[in-house]
CSV table of C-alpha atoms and ligand atoms in Angstrom, one decimal:
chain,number,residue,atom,x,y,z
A,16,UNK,CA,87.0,116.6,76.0
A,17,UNK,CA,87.6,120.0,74.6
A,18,UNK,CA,89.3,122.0,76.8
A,19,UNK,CA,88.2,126.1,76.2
A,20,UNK,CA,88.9,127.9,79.7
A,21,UNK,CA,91.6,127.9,82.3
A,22,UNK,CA,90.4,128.5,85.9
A,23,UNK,CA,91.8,131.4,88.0
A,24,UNK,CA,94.6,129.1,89.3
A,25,UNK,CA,95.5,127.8,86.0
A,26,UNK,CA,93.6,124.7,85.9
A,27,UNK,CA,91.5,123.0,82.5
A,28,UNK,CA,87.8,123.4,82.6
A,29,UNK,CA,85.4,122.3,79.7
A,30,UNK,CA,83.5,124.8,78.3
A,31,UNK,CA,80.8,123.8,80.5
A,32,UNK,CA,82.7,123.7,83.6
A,33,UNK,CA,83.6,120.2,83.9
A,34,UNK,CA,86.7,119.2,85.4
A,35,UNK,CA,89.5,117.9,83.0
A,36,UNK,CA,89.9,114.4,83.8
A,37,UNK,CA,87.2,113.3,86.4
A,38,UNK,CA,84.9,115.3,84.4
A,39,UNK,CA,82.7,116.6,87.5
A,40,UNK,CA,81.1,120.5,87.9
A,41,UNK,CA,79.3,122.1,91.1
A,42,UNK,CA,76.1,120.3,92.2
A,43,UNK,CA,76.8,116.5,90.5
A,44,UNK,CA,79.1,115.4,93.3
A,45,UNK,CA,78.0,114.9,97.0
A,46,UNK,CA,79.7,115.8,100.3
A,47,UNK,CA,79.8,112.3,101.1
A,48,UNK,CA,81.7,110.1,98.7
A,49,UNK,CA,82.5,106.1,98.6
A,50,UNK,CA,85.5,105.9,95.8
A,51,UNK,CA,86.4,102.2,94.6
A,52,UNK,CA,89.3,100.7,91.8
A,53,UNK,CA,86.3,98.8,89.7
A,54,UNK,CA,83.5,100.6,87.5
A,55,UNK,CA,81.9,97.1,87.4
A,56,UNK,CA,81.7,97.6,91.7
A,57,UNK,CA,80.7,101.1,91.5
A,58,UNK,CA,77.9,99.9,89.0
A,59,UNK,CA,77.1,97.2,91.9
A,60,UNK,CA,77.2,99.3,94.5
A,61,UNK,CA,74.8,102.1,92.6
A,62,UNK,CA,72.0,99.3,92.3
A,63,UNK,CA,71.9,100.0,96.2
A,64,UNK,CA,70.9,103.5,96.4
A,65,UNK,CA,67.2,104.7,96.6
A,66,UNK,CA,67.4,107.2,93.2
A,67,UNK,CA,70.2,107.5,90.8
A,68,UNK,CA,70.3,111.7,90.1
A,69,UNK,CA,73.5,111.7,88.0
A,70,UNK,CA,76.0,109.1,86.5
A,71,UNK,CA,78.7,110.1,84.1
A,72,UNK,CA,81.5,108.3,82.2
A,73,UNK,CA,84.8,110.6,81.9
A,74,UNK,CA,87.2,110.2,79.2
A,75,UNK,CA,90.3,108.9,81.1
A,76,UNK,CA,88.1,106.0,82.6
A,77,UNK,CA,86.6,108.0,86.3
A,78,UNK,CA,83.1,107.1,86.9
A,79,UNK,CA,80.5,109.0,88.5
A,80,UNK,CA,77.3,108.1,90.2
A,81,UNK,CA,75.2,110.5,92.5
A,82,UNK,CA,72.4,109.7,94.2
A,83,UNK,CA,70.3,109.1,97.7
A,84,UNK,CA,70.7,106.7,100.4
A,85,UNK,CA,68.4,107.0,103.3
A,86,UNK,CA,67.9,110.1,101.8
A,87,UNK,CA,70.8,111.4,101.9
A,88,UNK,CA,72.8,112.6,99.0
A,89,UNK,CA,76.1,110.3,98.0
A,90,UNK,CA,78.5,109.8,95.7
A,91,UNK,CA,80.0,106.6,94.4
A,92,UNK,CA,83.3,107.2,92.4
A,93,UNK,CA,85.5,104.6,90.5
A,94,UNK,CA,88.8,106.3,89.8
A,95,UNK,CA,90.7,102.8,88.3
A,96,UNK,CA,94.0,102.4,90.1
A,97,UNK,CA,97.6,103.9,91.7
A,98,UNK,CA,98.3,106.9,93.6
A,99,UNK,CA,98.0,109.6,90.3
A,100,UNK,CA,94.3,108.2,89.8
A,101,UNK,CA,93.5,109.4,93.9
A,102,UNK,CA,95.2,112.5,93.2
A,103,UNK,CA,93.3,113.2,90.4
A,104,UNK,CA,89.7,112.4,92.1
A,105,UNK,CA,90.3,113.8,95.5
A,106,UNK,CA,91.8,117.6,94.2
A,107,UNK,CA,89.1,117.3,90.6
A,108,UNK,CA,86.5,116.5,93.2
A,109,UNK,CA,87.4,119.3,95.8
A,110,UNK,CA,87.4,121.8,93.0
A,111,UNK,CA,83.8,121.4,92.3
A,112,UNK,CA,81.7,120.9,96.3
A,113,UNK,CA,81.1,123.1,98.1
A,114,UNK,CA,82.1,122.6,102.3
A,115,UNK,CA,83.5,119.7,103.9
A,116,UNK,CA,84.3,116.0,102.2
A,117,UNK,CA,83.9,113.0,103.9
A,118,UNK,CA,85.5,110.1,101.3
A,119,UNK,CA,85.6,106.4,102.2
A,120,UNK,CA,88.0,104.4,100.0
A,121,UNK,CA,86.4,100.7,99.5
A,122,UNK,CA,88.5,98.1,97.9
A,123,UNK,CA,90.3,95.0,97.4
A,124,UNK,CA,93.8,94.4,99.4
A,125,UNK,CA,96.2,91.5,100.1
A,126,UNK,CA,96.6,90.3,103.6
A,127,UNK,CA,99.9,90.3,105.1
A,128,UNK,CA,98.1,89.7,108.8
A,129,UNK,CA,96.2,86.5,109.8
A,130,UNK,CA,93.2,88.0,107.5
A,131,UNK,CA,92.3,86.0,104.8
A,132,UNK,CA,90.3,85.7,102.0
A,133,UNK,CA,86.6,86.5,103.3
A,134,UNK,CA,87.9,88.6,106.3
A,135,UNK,CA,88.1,92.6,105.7
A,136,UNK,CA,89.9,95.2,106.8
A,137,UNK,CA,89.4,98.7,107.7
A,138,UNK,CA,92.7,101.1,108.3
A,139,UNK,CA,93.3,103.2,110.8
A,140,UNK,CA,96.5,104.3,109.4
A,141,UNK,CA,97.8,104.1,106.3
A,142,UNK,CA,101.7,103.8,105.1
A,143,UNK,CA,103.4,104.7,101.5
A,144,UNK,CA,105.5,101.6,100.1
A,145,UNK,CA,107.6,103.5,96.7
A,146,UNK,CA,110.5,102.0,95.1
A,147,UNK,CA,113.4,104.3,95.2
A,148,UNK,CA,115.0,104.7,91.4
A,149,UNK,CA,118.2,105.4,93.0
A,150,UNK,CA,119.2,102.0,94.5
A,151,UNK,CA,118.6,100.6,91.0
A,152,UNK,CA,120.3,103.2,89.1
A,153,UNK,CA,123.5,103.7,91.4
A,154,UNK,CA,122.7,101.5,94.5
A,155,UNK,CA,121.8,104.2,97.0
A,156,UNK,CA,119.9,103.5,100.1
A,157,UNK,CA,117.3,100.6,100.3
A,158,UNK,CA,115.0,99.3,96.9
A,159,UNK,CA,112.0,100.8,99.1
A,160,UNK,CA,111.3,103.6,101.3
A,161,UNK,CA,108.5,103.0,103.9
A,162,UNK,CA,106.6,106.8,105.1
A,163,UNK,CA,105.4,107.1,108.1
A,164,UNK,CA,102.0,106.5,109.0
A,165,UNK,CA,99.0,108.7,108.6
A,166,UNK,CA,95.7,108.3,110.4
A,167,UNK,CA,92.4,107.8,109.1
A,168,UNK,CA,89.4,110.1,110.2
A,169,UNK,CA,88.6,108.1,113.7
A,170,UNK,CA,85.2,109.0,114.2
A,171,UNK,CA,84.8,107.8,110.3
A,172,UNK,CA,87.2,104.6,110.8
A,173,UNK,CA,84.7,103.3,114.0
A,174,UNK,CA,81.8,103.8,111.8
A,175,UNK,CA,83.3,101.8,108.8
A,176,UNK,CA,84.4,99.5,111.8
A,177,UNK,CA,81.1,98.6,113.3
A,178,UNK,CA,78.6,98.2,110.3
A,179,UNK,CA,82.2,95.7,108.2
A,180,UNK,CA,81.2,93.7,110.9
A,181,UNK,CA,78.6,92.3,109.5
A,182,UNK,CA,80.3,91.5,106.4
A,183,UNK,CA,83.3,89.6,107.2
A,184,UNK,CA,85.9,88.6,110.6
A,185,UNK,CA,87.2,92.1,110.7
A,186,UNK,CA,91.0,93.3,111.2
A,187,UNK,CA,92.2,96.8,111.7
A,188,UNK,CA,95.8,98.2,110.9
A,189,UNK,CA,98.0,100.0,109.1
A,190,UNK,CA,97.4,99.6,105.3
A,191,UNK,CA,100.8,99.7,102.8
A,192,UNK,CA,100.2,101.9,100.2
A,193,UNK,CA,102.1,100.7,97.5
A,194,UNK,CA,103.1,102.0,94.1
A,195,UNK,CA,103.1,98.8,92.3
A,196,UNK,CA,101.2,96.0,92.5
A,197,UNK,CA,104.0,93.8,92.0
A,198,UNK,CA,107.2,95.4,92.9
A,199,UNK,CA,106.7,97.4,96.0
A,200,UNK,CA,104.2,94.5,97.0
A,201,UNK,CA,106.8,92.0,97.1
A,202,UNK,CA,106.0,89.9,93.9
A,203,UNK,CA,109.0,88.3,92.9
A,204,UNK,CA,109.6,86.7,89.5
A,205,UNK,CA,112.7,87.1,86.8
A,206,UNK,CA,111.5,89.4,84.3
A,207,UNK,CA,112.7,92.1,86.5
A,208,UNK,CA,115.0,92.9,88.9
A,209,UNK,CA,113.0,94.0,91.8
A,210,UNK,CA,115.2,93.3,94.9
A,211,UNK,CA,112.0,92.4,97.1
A,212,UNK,CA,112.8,88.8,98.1
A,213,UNK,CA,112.7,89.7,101.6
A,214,UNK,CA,110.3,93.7,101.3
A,215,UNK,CA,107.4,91.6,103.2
A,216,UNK,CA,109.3,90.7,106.6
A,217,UNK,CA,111.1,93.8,106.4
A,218,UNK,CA,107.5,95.5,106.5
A,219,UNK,CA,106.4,93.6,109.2
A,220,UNK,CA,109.1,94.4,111.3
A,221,UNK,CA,109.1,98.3,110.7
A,222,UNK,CA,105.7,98.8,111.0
A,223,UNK,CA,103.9,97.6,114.0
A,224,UNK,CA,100.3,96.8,113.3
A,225,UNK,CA,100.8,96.6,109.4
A,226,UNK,CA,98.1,94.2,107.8
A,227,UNK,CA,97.4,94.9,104.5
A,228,UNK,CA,98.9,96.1,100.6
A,229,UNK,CA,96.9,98.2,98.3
A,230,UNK,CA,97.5,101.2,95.9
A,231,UNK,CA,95.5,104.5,97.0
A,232,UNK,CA,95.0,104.6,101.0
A,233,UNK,CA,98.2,106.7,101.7
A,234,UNK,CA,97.4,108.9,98.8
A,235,UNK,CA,94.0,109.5,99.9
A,236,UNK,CA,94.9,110.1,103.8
A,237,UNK,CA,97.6,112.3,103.0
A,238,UNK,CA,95.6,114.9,101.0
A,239,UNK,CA,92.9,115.2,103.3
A,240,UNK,CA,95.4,115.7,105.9
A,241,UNK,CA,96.9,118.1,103.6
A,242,UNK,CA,93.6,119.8,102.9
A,243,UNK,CA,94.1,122.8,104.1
A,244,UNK,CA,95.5,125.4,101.8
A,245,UNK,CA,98.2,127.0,101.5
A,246,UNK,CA,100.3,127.3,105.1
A,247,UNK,CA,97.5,125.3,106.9
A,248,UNK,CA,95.1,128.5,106.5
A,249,UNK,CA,92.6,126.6,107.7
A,250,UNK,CA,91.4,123.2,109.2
A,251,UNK,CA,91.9,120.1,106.6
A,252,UNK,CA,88.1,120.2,104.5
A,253,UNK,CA,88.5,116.0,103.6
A,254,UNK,CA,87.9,113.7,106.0
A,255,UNK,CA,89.1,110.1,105.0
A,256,UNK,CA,89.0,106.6,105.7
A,257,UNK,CA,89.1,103.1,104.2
A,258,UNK,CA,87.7,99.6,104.4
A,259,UNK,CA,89.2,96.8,102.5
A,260,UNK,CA,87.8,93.1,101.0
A,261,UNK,CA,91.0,90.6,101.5
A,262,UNK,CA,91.4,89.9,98.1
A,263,UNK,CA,94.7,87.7,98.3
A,264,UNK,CA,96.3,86.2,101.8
A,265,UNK,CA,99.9,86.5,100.8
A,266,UNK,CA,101.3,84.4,103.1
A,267,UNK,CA,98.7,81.2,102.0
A,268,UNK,CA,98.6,82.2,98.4
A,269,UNK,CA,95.2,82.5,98.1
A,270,UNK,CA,93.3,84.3,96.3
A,271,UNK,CA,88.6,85.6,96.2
A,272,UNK,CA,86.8,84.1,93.6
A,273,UNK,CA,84.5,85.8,91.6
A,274,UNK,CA,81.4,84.3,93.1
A,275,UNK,CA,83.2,85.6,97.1
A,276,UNK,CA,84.2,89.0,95.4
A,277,UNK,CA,80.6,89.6,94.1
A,278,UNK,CA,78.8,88.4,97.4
A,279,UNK,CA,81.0,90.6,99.5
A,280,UNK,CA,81.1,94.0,97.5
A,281,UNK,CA,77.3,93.5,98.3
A,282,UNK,CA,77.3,92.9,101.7
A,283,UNK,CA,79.5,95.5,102.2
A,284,UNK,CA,78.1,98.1,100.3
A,285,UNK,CA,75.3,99.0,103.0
A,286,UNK,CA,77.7,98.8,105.4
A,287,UNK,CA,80.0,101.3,104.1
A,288,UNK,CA,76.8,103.5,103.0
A,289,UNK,CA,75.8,103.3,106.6
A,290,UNK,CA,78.9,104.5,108.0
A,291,UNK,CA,79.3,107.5,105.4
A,292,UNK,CA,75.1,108.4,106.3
A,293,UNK,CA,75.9,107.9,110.4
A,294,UNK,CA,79.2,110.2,109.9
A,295,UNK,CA,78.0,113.6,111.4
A,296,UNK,CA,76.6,115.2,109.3
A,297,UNK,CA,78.5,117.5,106.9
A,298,UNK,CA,77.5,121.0,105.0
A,299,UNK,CA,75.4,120.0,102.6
A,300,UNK,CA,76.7,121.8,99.7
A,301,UNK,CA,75.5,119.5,96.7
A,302,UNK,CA,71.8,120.6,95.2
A,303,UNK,CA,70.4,117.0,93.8
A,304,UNK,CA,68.2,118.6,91.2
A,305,UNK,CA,71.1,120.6,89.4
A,306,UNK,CA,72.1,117.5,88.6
A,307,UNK,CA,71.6,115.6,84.9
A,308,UNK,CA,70.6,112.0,85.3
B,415,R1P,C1,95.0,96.1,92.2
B,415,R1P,O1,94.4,95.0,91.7
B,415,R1P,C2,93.9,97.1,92.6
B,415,R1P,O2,93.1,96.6,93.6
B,415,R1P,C3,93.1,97.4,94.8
B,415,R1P,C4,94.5,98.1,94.7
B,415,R1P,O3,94.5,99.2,95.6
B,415,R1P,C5,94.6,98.4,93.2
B,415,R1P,O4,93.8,99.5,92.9
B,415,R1P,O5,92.1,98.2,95.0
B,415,R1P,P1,90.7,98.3,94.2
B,415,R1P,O6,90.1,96.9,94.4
B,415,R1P,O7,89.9,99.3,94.8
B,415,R1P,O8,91.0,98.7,92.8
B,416,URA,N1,95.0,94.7,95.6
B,416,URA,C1,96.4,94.9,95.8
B,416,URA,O1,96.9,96.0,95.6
B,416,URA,N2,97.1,93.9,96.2
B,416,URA,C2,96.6,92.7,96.4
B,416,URA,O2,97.4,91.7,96.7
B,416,URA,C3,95.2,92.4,96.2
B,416,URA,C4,94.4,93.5,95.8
Protein backbone atom coordinates (compact mmCIF):
# COMPACT_ATOMS: atom_id res chain seq x y z
CA UNK A 1 0.00 0.00 0.00
CA UNK A 2 1.36 3.35 -0.97
CA UNK A 3 2.04 5.34 1.70
CA UNK A 4 1.52 9.47 0.69
CA UNK A 5 0.78 11.30 4.12
CA UNK A 6 2.20 11.26 7.61
CA UNK A 7 -0.36 12.01 10.37
CA UNK A 8 0.21 14.91 12.85
CA UNK A 9 2.01 12.47 15.21
CA UNK A 10 4.17 11.03 12.65
CA UNK A 11 2.25 8.03 11.79
CA UNK A 12 1.71 6.43 7.80
CA UNK A 13 -1.69 6.96 6.32
CA UNK A 14 -2.67 5.91 2.69
CA UNK A 15 -3.59 8.52 0.59
CA UNK A 16 -7.03 7.68 1.46
CA UNK A 17 -6.72 7.55 5.08
CA UNK A 18 -6.19 4.07 5.77
CA UNK A 19 -4.04 2.94 8.41
CA UNK A 20 -0.58 1.46 7.38
CA UNK A 21 -0.79 -2.08 8.30
CA UNK A 22 -4.39 -2.98 9.59
CA UNK A 23 -5.51 -0.92 6.71
CA UNK A 24 -8.66 0.58 8.62
CA UNK A 25 -10.10 4.53 8.29
CA UNK A 26 -12.99 6.36 10.45
CA UNK A 27 -16.44 4.71 10.06
CA UNK A 28 -15.33 0.82 8.89
CA UNK A 29 -14.43 -0.31 12.36
CA UNK A 30 -17.12 -0.65 15.30
CA UNK A 31 -16.89 0.26 18.94
CA UNK A 32 -17.28 -3.22 19.79
CA UNK A 33 -14.67 -5.56 18.37
CA UNK A 34 -14.18 -9.57 18.67
CA UNK A 35 -10.25 -10.03 17.41
CA UNK A 36 -9.19 -13.76 16.69
CA UNK A 37 -5.42 -15.53 15.35
CA UNK A 38 -7.43 -17.34 12.23
CA UNK A 39 -8.89 -15.48 9.09
CA UNK A 40 -10.51 -18.84 8.30
CA UNK A 41 -12.44 -18.20 12.06
CA UNK A 42 -13.13 -14.64 11.43
CA UNK A 43 -14.67 -15.83 8.05
CA UNK A 44 -16.78 -18.34 10.29
CA UNK A 45 -17.64 -16.24 12.67
CA UNK A 46 -18.86 -13.34 9.94
CA UNK A 47 -21.47 -15.97 8.56
CA UNK A 48 -23.12 -15.17 12.07
CA UNK A 49 -23.94 -11.64 11.79
CA UNK A 50 -27.24 -10.24 10.42
CA UNK A 51 -25.50 -7.86 7.43
CA UNK A 52 -21.94 -7.76 6.36
CA UNK A 53 -21.27 -3.62 5.79
CA UNK A 54 -17.53 -3.80 5.27
CA UNK A 55 -14.86 -6.61 4.96
CA UNK A 56 -11.22 -5.76 3.87
CA UNK A 57 -8.04 -7.80 3.36
CA UNK A 58 -4.86 -5.64 4.49
CA UNK A 59 -1.51 -6.23 3.03
CA UNK A 60 0.42 -7.63 6.11
CA UNK A 61 -2.35 -10.37 6.55
CA UNK A 62 -5.16 -8.23 9.27
CA UNK A 63 -8.62 -8.95 8.34
CA UNK A 64 -11.54 -6.82 8.62
CA UNK A 65 -15.20 -7.56 8.90
CA UNK A 66 -17.95 -4.95 10.05
CA UNK A 67 -21.30 -5.63 10.37
CA UNK A 68 -24.65 -5.96 12.68
CA UNK A 69 -25.60 -8.36 15.24
CA UNK A 70 -28.83 -7.83 16.93
CA UNK A 71 -28.54 -4.81 15.41
CA UNK A 72 -25.81 -3.61 16.71
CA UNK A 73 -22.76 -2.60 14.89
CA UNK A 74 -19.51 -5.12 15.41
CA UNK A 75 -16.38 -5.81 14.32
CA UNK A 76 -14.62 -9.12 13.85
CA UNK A 77 -10.77 -8.72 13.38
CA UNK A 78 -8.15 -11.42 12.58
CA UNK A 79 -4.74 -9.93 13.35
CA UNK A 80 -2.58 -13.58 12.83
CA UNK A 81 -0.40 -14.13 15.85
CA UNK A 82 2.25 -12.77 18.76
CA UNK A 83 2.25 -9.75 20.80
CA UNK A 84 3.51 -7.11 17.67
CA UNK A 85 0.39 -8.29 15.61
CA UNK A 86 -2.01 -7.01 19.01
CA UNK A 87 -0.04 -4.02 19.10
CA UNK A 88 -0.52 -3.24 15.78
CA UNK A 89 -4.52 -3.86 15.75
CA UNK A 90 -5.39 -2.38 19.11
CA UNK A 91 -3.26 1.28 18.49
CA UNK A 92 -4.15 1.07 14.16
CA UNK A 93 -7.73 0.45 15.41
CA UNK A 94 -7.76 3.22 18.15
CA UNK A 95 -6.43 5.64 15.60
CA UNK A 96 -9.45 5.46 13.49
CA UNK A 97 -13.04 5.13 16.16
CA UNK A 98 -14.27 7.49 17.54
CA UNK A 99 -15.13 6.98 21.76
CA UNK A 100 -14.72 4.11 23.86
CA UNK A 101 -13.52 0.33 22.61
CA UNK A 102 -14.70 -2.60 24.02
CA UNK A 103 -12.37 -5.64 22.37
CA UNK A 104 -12.84 -9.38 23.22
CA UNK A 105 -9.86 -11.49 22.30
CA UNK A 106 -11.37 -15.12 21.11
CA UNK A 107 -8.89 -17.95 20.61
CA UNK A 108 -7.25 -21.06 20.90
CA UNK A 109 -4.96 -21.85 24.20
CA UNK A 110 -3.20 -24.83 25.85
CA UNK A 111 -4.35 -25.91 29.17
CA UNK A 112 -2.02 -26.10 31.96
CA UNK A 113 -5.32 -26.47 34.55
CA UNK A 114 -7.60 -29.58 34.68
CA UNK A 115 -9.32 -27.97 31.31
CA UNK A 116 -9.04 -29.99 28.51
CA UNK A 117 -9.75 -30.28 25.12
CA UNK A 118 -13.57 -29.20 24.73
CA UNK A 119 -13.53 -27.16 27.97
CA UNK A 120 -12.89 -23.15 27.44
CA UNK A 121 -11.53 -20.61 29.29
CA UNK A 122 -12.20 -17.03 29.84
CA UNK A 123 -9.35 -14.85 31.78
CA UNK A 124 -9.66 -12.73 34.33
CA UNK A 125 -6.12 -11.83 34.32
CA UNK A 126 -3.66 -12.16 32.10
CA UNK A 127 0.37 -12.70 32.64
CA UNK A 128 3.45 -11.94 30.13
CA UNK A 129 5.74 -15.18 29.77
CA UNK A 130 9.25 -13.51 27.50
CA UNK A 131 12.44 -15.17 27.33
CA UNK A 132 15.12 -13.05 28.57
CA UNK A 133 18.22 -12.79 25.83
CA UNK A 134 20.44 -12.21 28.64
CA UNK A 135 20.56 -15.66 30.39
CA UNK A 136 21.36 -17.14 27.01
CA UNK A 137 23.91 -14.61 26.05
CA UNK A 138 25.84 -14.23 29.45
CA UNK A 139 23.70 -16.35 31.89
CA UNK A 140 21.94 -13.54 33.77
CA UNK A 141 18.93 -14.02 35.85
CA UNK A 142 16.33 -16.76 34.90
CA UNK A 143 15.59 -18.10 30.82
CA UNK A 144 12.05 -16.37 31.58
CA UNK A 145 10.62 -13.47 33.27
CA UNK A 146 6.99 -13.82 34.48
CA UNK A 147 4.97 -9.90 34.77
CA UNK A 148 2.63 -9.53 36.94
CA UNK A 149 -0.86 -9.91 36.30
CA UNK A 150 -3.27 -7.54 34.64
CA UNK A 151 -7.08 -7.77 34.92
CA UNK A 152 -9.58 -8.09 32.37
CA UNK A 153 -12.62 -5.63 32.07
CA UNK A 154 -14.90 -7.46 34.90
CA UNK A 155 -18.14 -6.44 33.92
CA UNK A 156 -16.91 -7.72 30.29
CA UNK A 157 -15.18 -11.00 31.73
CA UNK A 158 -18.79 -12.08 33.55
CA UNK A 159 -20.50 -11.52 30.37
CA UNK A 160 -17.99 -13.60 28.29
CA UNK A 161 -18.38 -15.91 31.49
CA UNK A 162 -22.04 -16.59 31.43
CA UNK A 163 -23.04 -16.95 27.63
CA UNK A 164 -19.05 -19.66 27.31
CA UNK A 165 -21.19 -21.56 29.30
CA UNK A 166 -23.07 -22.88 26.90
CA UNK A 167 -20.29 -23.86 24.82
CA UNK A 168 -18.05 -25.88 26.84
CA UNK A 169 -17.10 -26.95 31.00
CA UNK A 170 -15.77 -23.43 31.65
CA UNK A 171 -12.50 -22.41 33.74
CA UNK A 172 -11.42 -19.01 34.65
CA UNK A 173 -7.80 -17.80 35.42
CA UNK A 174 -4.91 -16.14 34.73
CA UNK A 175 -3.84 -16.68 31.00
CA UNK A 176 0.26 -16.82 30.25
CA UNK A 177 0.89 -14.66 27.58
CA UNK A 178 3.74 -15.97 25.95
CA UNK A 179 6.13 -14.86 23.32
CA UNK A 180 6.69 -18.07 21.62
CA UNK A 181 4.76 -20.83 21.00
CA UNK A 182 7.38 -23.09 21.76
CA UNK A 183 9.98 -21.66 23.94
CA UNK A 184 8.34 -19.56 26.50
CA UNK A 185 5.46 -22.32 26.37
CA UNK A 186 7.63 -24.90 27.62
CA UNK A 187 8.18 -27.10 24.42
CA UNK A 188 11.23 -28.82 24.69
CA UNK A 189 13.11 -30.59 21.87
CA UNK A 190 17.01 -30.39 20.76
CA UNK A 191 17.14 -28.13 18.02
CA UNK A 192 17.47 -25.46 20.50
CA UNK A 193 18.59 -24.72 23.59
CA UNK A 194 15.59 -23.41 25.39
CA UNK A 195 16.26 -24.15 29.13
CA UNK A 196 12.32 -24.84 29.79
CA UNK A 197 12.47 -28.41 31.09
CA UNK A 198 11.00 -27.40 34.14
CA UNK A 199 9.16 -23.27 32.90
CA UNK A 200 5.61 -25.23 33.33
CA UNK A 201 5.79 -26.09 37.26
CA UNK A 202 7.76 -23.14 37.82
CA UNK A 203 4.56 -21.17 36.36
CA UNK A 204 2.29 -22.94 38.39
CA UNK A 205 3.93 -22.32 41.40
CA UNK A 206 4.34 -18.37 40.90
CA UNK A 207 1.17 -17.74 39.75
CA UNK A 208 -1.75 -18.76 41.68
CA UNK A 209 -4.80 -19.37 39.50
CA UNK A 210 -2.64 -19.73 36.19
CA UNK A 211 -4.61 -21.98 33.57
CA UNK A 212 -3.84 -21.35 30.31
CA UNK A 213 -0.77 -20.39 27.40
CA UNK A 214 -1.50 -18.22 24.50
CA UNK A 215 0.28 -15.30 22.54
CA UNK A 216 -1.79 -11.88 22.70
CA UNK A 217 -3.95 -11.62 26.09
CA UNK A 218 -1.29 -9.66 28.11
CA UNK A 219 -0.57 -7.54 25.09
CA UNK A 220 -4.16 -6.77 24.69
CA UNK A 221 -4.86 -6.07 28.59
CA UNK A 222 -2.01 -4.06 28.95
CA UNK A 223 -2.83 -1.42 26.29
CA UNK A 224 -6.23 -0.91 27.21
CA UNK A 225 -4.98 -0.50 30.68
CA UNK A 226 -2.56 1.78 29.19
CA UNK A 227 -5.18 3.65 27.20
CA UNK A 228 -5.02 6.65 28.52
CA UNK A 229 -2.65 9.15 26.96
CA UNK A 230 0.03 10.53 27.89
CA UNK A 231 0.46 10.88 31.98
CA UNK A 232 -2.96 9.09 32.49
CA UNK A 233 -4.78 12.32 31.10
CA UNK A 234 -7.69 10.57 31.09
CA UNK A 235 -9.58 7.37 32.00
CA UNK A 236 -8.20 4.18 29.80
CA UNK A 237 -10.77 4.32 26.36
CA UNK A 238 -10.24 0.17 25.68
CA UNK A 239 -11.93 -2.03 27.61
CA UNK A 240 -10.66 -5.80 27.28
CA UNK A 241 -11.28 -9.24 27.81
CA UNK A 242 -10.74 -12.77 26.51
CA UNK A 243 -12.32 -16.14 26.15
CA UNK A 244 -10.28 -19.10 25.01
CA UNK A 245 -11.14 -22.75 23.13
CA UNK A 246 -8.61 -25.41 24.92
CA UNK A 247 -6.80 -26.23 22.05
CA UNK A 248 -4.07 -28.58 23.56
CA UNK A 249 -4.14 -30.04 27.41
CA UNK A 250 -0.48 -29.93 28.06
CA UNK A 251 -0.25 -32.10 30.76
CA UNK A 252 -2.38 -35.18 28.65
CA UNK A 253 -0.93 -34.30 25.34
CA UNK A 254 -3.85 -33.85 23.64
CA UNK A 255 -4.70 -31.95 21.21
CA UNK A 256 -8.78 -30.44 19.10
CA UNK A 257 -9.45 -31.93 16.06
CA UNK A 258 -10.54 -30.18 13.23
CA UNK A 259 -14.07 -31.43 13.33
CA UNK A 260 -14.06 -30.12 17.64
CA UNK A 261 -12.29 -26.82 16.52
CA UNK A 262 -14.90 -26.05 13.81
CA UNK A 263 -18.01 -27.10 16.03
CA UNK A 264 -16.82 -24.92 18.84
CA UNK A 265 -15.69 -21.59 17.05
CA UNK A 266 -19.43 -21.89 16.23
CA UNK A 267 -20.95 -22.37 19.31
CA UNK A 268 -19.01 -19.91 20.65
CA UNK A 269 -19.30 -17.27 18.40
CA UNK A 270 -22.98 -16.21 19.58
CA UNK A 271 -21.84 -16.46 22.81
CA UNK A 272 -19.01 -14.07 22.58
CA UNK A 273 -21.31 -11.73 20.30
CA UNK A 274 -23.77 -11.81 23.08
CA UNK A 275 -21.48 -10.77 25.62
CA UNK A 276 -19.86 -7.85 23.48
CA UNK A 277 -23.98 -6.69 22.51
CA UNK A 278 -25.05 -7.16 26.59
CA UNK A 279 -21.73 -5.04 27.48
CA UNK A 280 -23.16 -1.50 28.33
CA UNK A 281 -23.48 0.09 25.82
CA UNK A 282 -20.58 2.19 24.43
CA UNK A 283 -20.53 5.73 22.28
CA UNK A 284 -21.46 4.74 19.29
CA UNK A 285 -18.97 6.36 17.12
CA UNK A 286 -18.88 4.06 13.91
CA UNK A 287 -21.58 5.32 11.05
CA UNK A 288 -22.50 1.82 9.17
CA UNK A 289 -23.30 3.46 5.90
CA UNK A 290 -19.80 5.22 5.49
CA UNK A 291 -18.71 2.04 5.20
CA UNK A 292 -17.74 0.07 1.62
CA UNK A 293 -18.98 -3.46 1.59
C1 LIG B 1 -0.73 -20.36 18.14
O1 LIG B 1 -1.12 -21.51 17.51
C2 LIG B 1 -1.81 -19.28 18.07
O2 LIG B 1 -3.03 -19.77 18.63
C3 LIG B 1 -3.45 -18.95 19.73
C4 LIG B 1 -2.16 -18.30 20.18
O3 LIG B 1 -2.41 -17.18 20.98
C5 LIG B 1 -1.43 -18.04 18.90
O4 LIG B 1 -1.88 -16.89 18.25
O5 LIG B 1 -4.44 -18.03 19.47
P1 LIG B 1 -5.36 -17.92 18.16
O6 LIG B 1 -6.04 -19.24 18.04
O7 LIG B 1 -6.30 -16.81 18.39
O8 LIG B 1 -4.43 -17.61 17.01
N1 LIG C 1 -2.21 -21.68 21.28
C1 LIG C 1 -1.07 -21.54 21.99
O1 LIG C 1 -0.45 -20.46 22.02
N2 LIG C 1 -0.62 -22.59 22.67
C2 LIG C 1 -1.24 -23.77 22.64
O2 LIG C 1 -0.74 -24.73 23.26
C3 LIG C 1 -2.43 -23.93 21.88
C4 LIG C 1 -2.90 -22.83 21.20
Amino acid sequence: MAITQMDSANKPLSSDGRTYHVETRPGEVANRIVTVGDPQRARIMAQHLDAILFEHSSHRGFLTITGLYRGVPLSIVAIGMGLSMMDFFVRETRMVVQGPLTIVRFGSCGSICDATTGDVIVADSAFGINRNYDYFDNGEGTPYRLSSLQASDPALASHLARHMQRVGRLVRGAVGNADSFYGSQGRTGDDFYDANDSLIPLIQESVPGAVALEMESHMLFHLARTSTGRLNARPPSIRAGCALLVFADRSGNAFISPEMNTRMVIQATTAVFDALVDDAPTQEGMHPSAGSV
